Coordinates of C-alpha atoms in Angstrom, one line a residue:
M1 CA 47.1 231.4 163.1
S2 CA 49.6 231.8 166.0
K3 CA 49.0 234.4 168.7
K4 CA 50.9 235.1 171.9
F5 CA 49.4 236.1 175.2
L6 CA 51.2 236.9 178.5
L7 CA 49.8 235.3 181.6
L8 CA 50.9 236.9 184.9
T9 CA 50.3 235.9 188.5
P10 CA 50.8 238.0 191.6
E11 CA 53.6 235.6 192.6
D12 CA 55.8 236.0 189.4
G13 CA 54.6 239.2 187.7
A14 CA 55.8 241.9 190.1
D15 CA 58.5 243.3 187.8
I16 CA 56.1 243.5 184.8
L17 CA 53.3 245.0 186.9
K18 CA 55.7 247.6 188.3
S19 CA 56.7 248.5 184.7
L20 CA 53.1 248.9 183.7
A21 CA 52.4 251.3 186.6
A22 CA 53.7 254.2 184.6
P23 CA 51.0 255.8 182.4
A24 CA 53.6 256.7 179.7
R25 CA 54.5 253.0 179.3
L26 CA 50.9 252.0 179.0
A27 CA 50.5 254.7 176.3
I28 CA 53.6 253.3 174.4
L29 CA 52.2 249.8 174.4
S30 CA 48.7 251.0 173.3
L31 CA 50.4 253.0 170.5
L32 CA 52.4 250.0 169.3
H33 CA 49.2 247.8 169.3
E34 CA 47.3 250.5 167.3
K35 CA 50.0 251.5 164.8
G36 CA 52.4 248.5 164.7
P37 CA 56.2 248.7 164.8
M38 CA 57.5 252.2 165.2
N39 CA 60.9 254.0 165.9
V40 CA 61.6 255.8 169.1
N41 CA 61.4 259.3 167.5
D42 CA 57.9 258.7 166.1
I43 CA 56.7 257.3 169.5
A44 CA 58.1 260.4 171.3
D45 CA 56.5 262.8 168.7
L46 CA 53.0 261.1 168.7
L47 CA 52.9 260.9 172.5
E48 CA 54.5 264.4 173.0
L49 CA 57.1 263.0 175.3
P50 CA 60.8 264.0 175.5
Q51 CA 63.0 261.6 173.6
S52 CA 65.1 260.9 176.6
S53 CA 62.1 259.9 178.7
T54 CA 60.7 257.8 175.8
S55 CA 64.0 255.9 175.5
S56 CA 64.0 255.2 179.3
H57 CA 60.4 253.9 179.2
I58 CA 61.2 251.7 176.2
N59 CA 64.2 250.3 178.0
S60 CA 62.0 249.4 181.0
L61 CA 59.4 247.7 178.8
E62 CA 62.1 245.8 176.9
T63 CA 63.8 244.6 180.1
V64 CA 60.6 242.9 181.3
G65 CA 59.8 241.5 177.9
L66 CA 56.8 243.5 177.0
I67 CA 58.4 244.9 173.8
T68 CA 61.1 243.8 171.4
T69 CA 63.5 246.1 169.6
E70 CA 65.9 245.9 166.7
S71 CA 68.2 248.4 165.0
Q72 CA 67.6 249.2 161.3
K73 CA 69.4 251.5 158.9
G74 CA 67.9 254.9 158.4
R75 CA 68.7 258.0 156.3
K76 CA 70.6 259.4 159.2
G77 CA 72.2 256.4 160.8
S78 CA 70.5 253.6 162.6
Q79 CA 67.1 253.7 164.2
K80 CA 65.5 251.6 167.0
I81 CA 62.3 249.9 165.9
C82 CA 59.9 248.8 168.7
R83 CA 57.3 246.1 168.6
A84 CA 54.7 244.9 171.2
A85 CA 55.7 241.4 172.2
H86 CA 52.2 240.2 173.2
E87 CA 48.6 240.6 171.9
E88 CA 47.2 240.4 175.3
I89 CA 48.3 240.6 179.0
V90 CA 46.3 238.7 181.6
L91 CA 46.7 238.9 185.4
S92 CA 45.4 235.7 186.9
F93 CA 44.7 235.1 190.5
S94 CA 45.0 231.4 190.0
N95 CA 43.7 228.7 192.3
T96 CA 47.0 227.7 194.0
K97 CA 47.1 225.2 196.9
Q98 CA 49.8 223.7 198.9
N99 CA 49.1 220.8 201.2
Q100 CA 51.0 219.2 204.1
N101 CA 52.7 216.7 201.8
N102 CA 54.6 219.5 200.0
V103 CA 52.5 219.4 196.9
I104 CA 51.8 222.7 195.1
E105 CA 48.7 222.5 192.9
V106 CA 47.5 225.0 190.3
S107 CA 44.2 224.7 188.5
M108 CA 44.2 226.3 185.0
P109 CA 41.0 227.1 183.2
V110 CA 41.0 225.6 179.7
G111 CA 40.4 229.0 178.1
L112 CA 43.3 230.7 179.8
Y113 CA 45.9 229.6 177.2
S114 CA 48.9 231.9 176.6
E115 CA 49.5 230.9 173.0
F116 CA 47.8 229.0 170.2
D117 CA 47.8 227.9 166.6
V118 CA 44.8 225.9 165.7
M119 CA 43.1 224.6 162.6
A120 CA 39.3 224.3 162.0
P121 CA 37.0 222.5 162.8
C122 CA 37.6 224.2 166.1
G123 CA 35.6 226.0 168.8
L124 CA 35.1 227.1 172.4
C125 CA 32.2 226.5 174.8
S126 CA 31.3 227.9 178.2
E127 CA 28.7 226.3 180.5
S128 CA 26.1 228.7 179.1
G129 CA 26.8 228.5 175.3
I130 CA 29.1 228.7 172.3
V131 CA 31.9 231.3 172.6
G132 CA 32.3 233.4 169.4
F133 CA 31.9 231.5 166.1
L134 CA 32.3 227.8 165.4
D135 CA 35.1 226.7 163.2
S136 CA 36.8 230.1 163.2
P137 CA 40.4 230.1 164.7
D138 CA 39.9 233.9 165.2
T139 CA 37.5 233.0 168.0
Y140 CA 40.5 231.8 170.0
L141 CA 41.5 235.5 170.3
S142 CA 38.3 236.5 172.0
P143 CA 38.5 237.8 175.6
D144 CA 35.5 235.6 176.2
R145 CA 37.7 232.6 175.8
M146 CA 38.5 232.9 179.5
R147 CA 35.0 231.6 180.2
A148 CA 35.6 228.5 178.1
N149 CA 35.0 225.1 179.8
L150 CA 35.5 223.1 176.6
L151 CA 37.8 223.6 173.6
W152 CA 38.5 221.6 170.5
F153 CA 40.5 221.7 167.3
T154 CA 41.6 219.4 164.5
K155 CA 45.4 220.2 164.3
G156 CA 47.7 222.6 166.0
Y157 CA 48.2 223.5 169.7
V158 CA 47.3 225.5 172.8
E159 CA 50.0 226.4 175.3
Y160 CA 49.4 227.3 179.0
Q161 CA 51.8 229.2 181.2
F162 CA 51.7 228.0 184.8
P163 CA 53.5 229.9 187.6
N164 CA 56.6 228.0 188.8
N165 CA 55.6 228.3 192.5
A166 CA 58.2 225.8 193.6
R167 CA 61.0 228.0 192.3
I168 CA 59.4 231.0 194.0
A169 CA 59.2 229.1 197.3
G170 CA 62.8 227.9 196.9
Q171 CA 61.7 224.2 196.8
K172 CA 63.3 221.4 194.7
V173 CA 60.8 219.6 192.6
K174 CA 60.8 215.8 192.8
E175 CA 57.8 215.2 190.6
L176 CA 55.6 217.1 188.2
E177 CA 52.1 215.9 187.3
L178 CA 49.6 217.1 184.8
V179 CA 46.0 215.9 185.0
M180 CA 43.4 216.7 182.4
E181 CA 40.3 215.2 180.6
L182 CA 40.9 214.6 176.9
S183 CA 39.4 212.9 173.9
S184 CA 39.9 213.0 170.1
E185 CA 37.8 215.3 167.9
V186 CA 35.7 214.3 164.9
P187 CA 32.7 216.0 163.4
G188 CA 29.9 214.4 165.3
T189 CA 31.3 211.6 167.5
S190 CA 33.0 208.3 167.0
E191 CA 34.3 205.8 169.6
N192 CA 36.9 204.6 167.0
W193 CA 38.8 207.8 166.1
P194 CA 42.4 207.7 167.3
S195 CA 44.4 210.8 167.8
D196 CA 48.0 211.2 168.9
I197 CA 48.0 214.0 171.6
H198 CA 51.4 215.4 172.3
I199 CA 52.3 216.8 175.8
S200 CA 55.3 219.2 175.8
I201 CA 56.7 220.9 178.9
N202 CA 59.2 223.8 178.6
G203 CA 59.7 222.9 175.0
K204 CA 60.4 219.1 175.6
T205 CA 57.9 216.6 174.2
A206 CA 57.4 214.4 177.3
A207 CA 54.6 212.1 176.2
I208 CA 52.4 211.1 173.3
W209 CA 49.1 209.6 174.2
T210 CA 46.7 208.1 171.6
A211 CA 43.2 209.0 172.4
P212 CA 41.0 206.2 171.2
G213 CA 37.8 208.1 170.3
D214 CA 35.4 211.1 170.6
Y215 CA 32.5 210.0 172.8
G216 CA 28.8 210.8 172.4
D217 CA 27.1 207.6 173.4
H218 CA 25.7 209.3 176.6
Q219 CA 25.8 212.7 178.2
G220 CA 28.9 213.6 180.3
K221 CA 28.3 213.7 184.0
Y222 CA 28.9 217.5 184.1
T223 CA 28.1 218.4 180.5
P224 CA 25.2 220.9 180.4
D225 CA 21.9 219.8 178.9
W226 CA 22.0 222.3 176.1
W227 CA 25.1 220.6 174.6
K228 CA 23.4 217.9 172.5
L229 CA 24.7 214.3 172.1
A230 CA 25.9 215.2 168.6
G231 CA 28.8 217.0 170.4
S232 CA 31.7 215.6 172.4
Q233 CA 30.4 214.6 175.8
Y234 CA 33.3 213.3 177.8
G235 CA 36.9 212.0 177.7
H236 CA 39.5 210.1 179.6
L237 CA 41.1 211.6 182.7
K238 CA 44.8 211.3 182.1
S239 CA 47.8 211.7 184.4
F240 CA 51.1 212.8 182.8
R241 CA 53.9 212.5 185.4
V242 CA 57.5 213.5 185.0
T243 CA 60.1 212.3 187.6
H244 CA 63.9 212.0 187.7
N245 CA 63.4 208.5 186.1
G246 CA 61.4 209.6 183.1
T247 CA 57.8 210.4 182.0
F248 CA 54.8 208.2 182.9
V249 CA 51.2 208.2 181.6
D250 CA 48.8 206.7 184.1
G251 CA 51.8 205.0 185.8
M252 CA 53.3 203.5 182.6
R253 CA 56.7 204.8 181.6
V254 CA 56.5 206.3 178.1
S255 CA 59.7 208.3 177.6
D256 CA 63.1 209.2 178.9
V257 CA 62.3 212.8 179.4
S258 CA 63.0 213.6 183.0
L259 CA 62.8 216.6 185.4
Q260 CA 66.4 217.4 184.5
D261 CA 65.4 218.0 180.9
L262 CA 62.7 220.5 181.9
A263 CA 65.2 222.8 183.7
L264 CA 62.6 224.0 186.2
D265 CA 65.1 225.9 188.2
E266 CA 65.9 228.1 185.2
H267 CA 62.3 229.2 184.4
R268 CA 59.9 231.3 186.4
S269 CA 57.0 229.7 184.6
I270 CA 56.2 226.2 183.3
R271 CA 55.0 226.1 179.7
V272 CA 52.6 223.2 178.9
R273 CA 51.8 222.7 175.2
I274 CA 49.0 220.3 174.2
S275 CA 49.1 219.6 170.5
V276 CA 48.1 217.4 167.6
P277 CA 50.9 218.1 165.0
D278 CA 50.6 217.8 161.3
N279 CA 53.0 214.9 161.2
A280 CA 51.1 212.8 163.8
E281 CA 50.5 209.2 162.8
H282 CA 46.9 209.6 164.0
P283 CA 46.0 213.3 163.5
G284 CA 42.5 212.9 165.0
G285 CA 42.1 216.3 166.7
I286 CA 41.5 217.0 170.4
N287 CA 38.9 218.0 173.0
I288 CA 40.0 219.4 176.3
F289 CA 37.3 219.3 179.0
G290 CA 37.3 221.7 181.9
K291 CA 34.8 222.4 184.7
Q292 CA 31.2 222.0 183.9
F293 CA 31.9 219.6 181.0
G294 CA 32.8 216.0 180.7
N295 CA 32.9 213.4 183.5
Y296 CA 35.3 215.2 185.9
D297 CA 34.6 218.6 187.4
Q298 CA 38.1 220.1 187.1
D299 CA 40.3 222.2 184.9
I300 CA 43.8 221.4 183.9
I301 CA 45.7 220.6 187.1
L302 CA 49.5 221.0 187.6
R303 CA 51.0 219.5 190.7
L304 CA 54.6 220.0 191.9
Q305 CA 55.9 217.5 194.5
S306 CA 58.9 218.8 196.5

């Protein structure tokens, strides 16, 4: 199952928020979600709008990427078919910090992914309980996912969309760092259960780290008491750092992928995909620990050094 969400921040979402300010455009998006792909004439008829106004609203929505269109042959020439581009739109007032050393830091909750395609066994937990249903990829669609502090799946990926605040501030990035707590995933736990976890940034696979196991020998420092030892308790805090000289995991160079390959100046957001693909040598699943779970009280952190 693959679904797309759009994550906006006040810094980079002004154009989209402006487009959504018109009630008619919100009505068009709601109609496309309810009815599926439709042509312009049908949209105008159902919403009782002039066709010229409908076309103008559709052009605005298409310009900011909220809908996609294509021309298809009809009985009386071609017709423009409209589709909603995203299942969900989220406005995030993310925790963004900039310190005196020109480091911009964004903390992303583990449940605030913008796209996913996961395979069971899988699940989500908040600090107070299970989110949705265990081992159902459909649960990853739940709005309650935003409360998640722990997620896991066997194969597939989750993708996060970070604001490119360095680009907004007009700063050149010298180093990008991702910090997160990870482990493999096995029904129950096992200290010897390797899994090749792939980290991709803006479509480039920057690093592959093999998680050695899924740990349940003792309770994680921040893991809530209700989450029994039969479940994953904690992971390894990993640093993935991309510079002009390549990519490093915990200070060790692991690939040639550099900042130039990420083309940060060309993108208003930074897409981070965390995956265990089907063709991994060790497809041992993944746990991603956020606040209130594991040994480190943090979410997924992105740092941009300028």
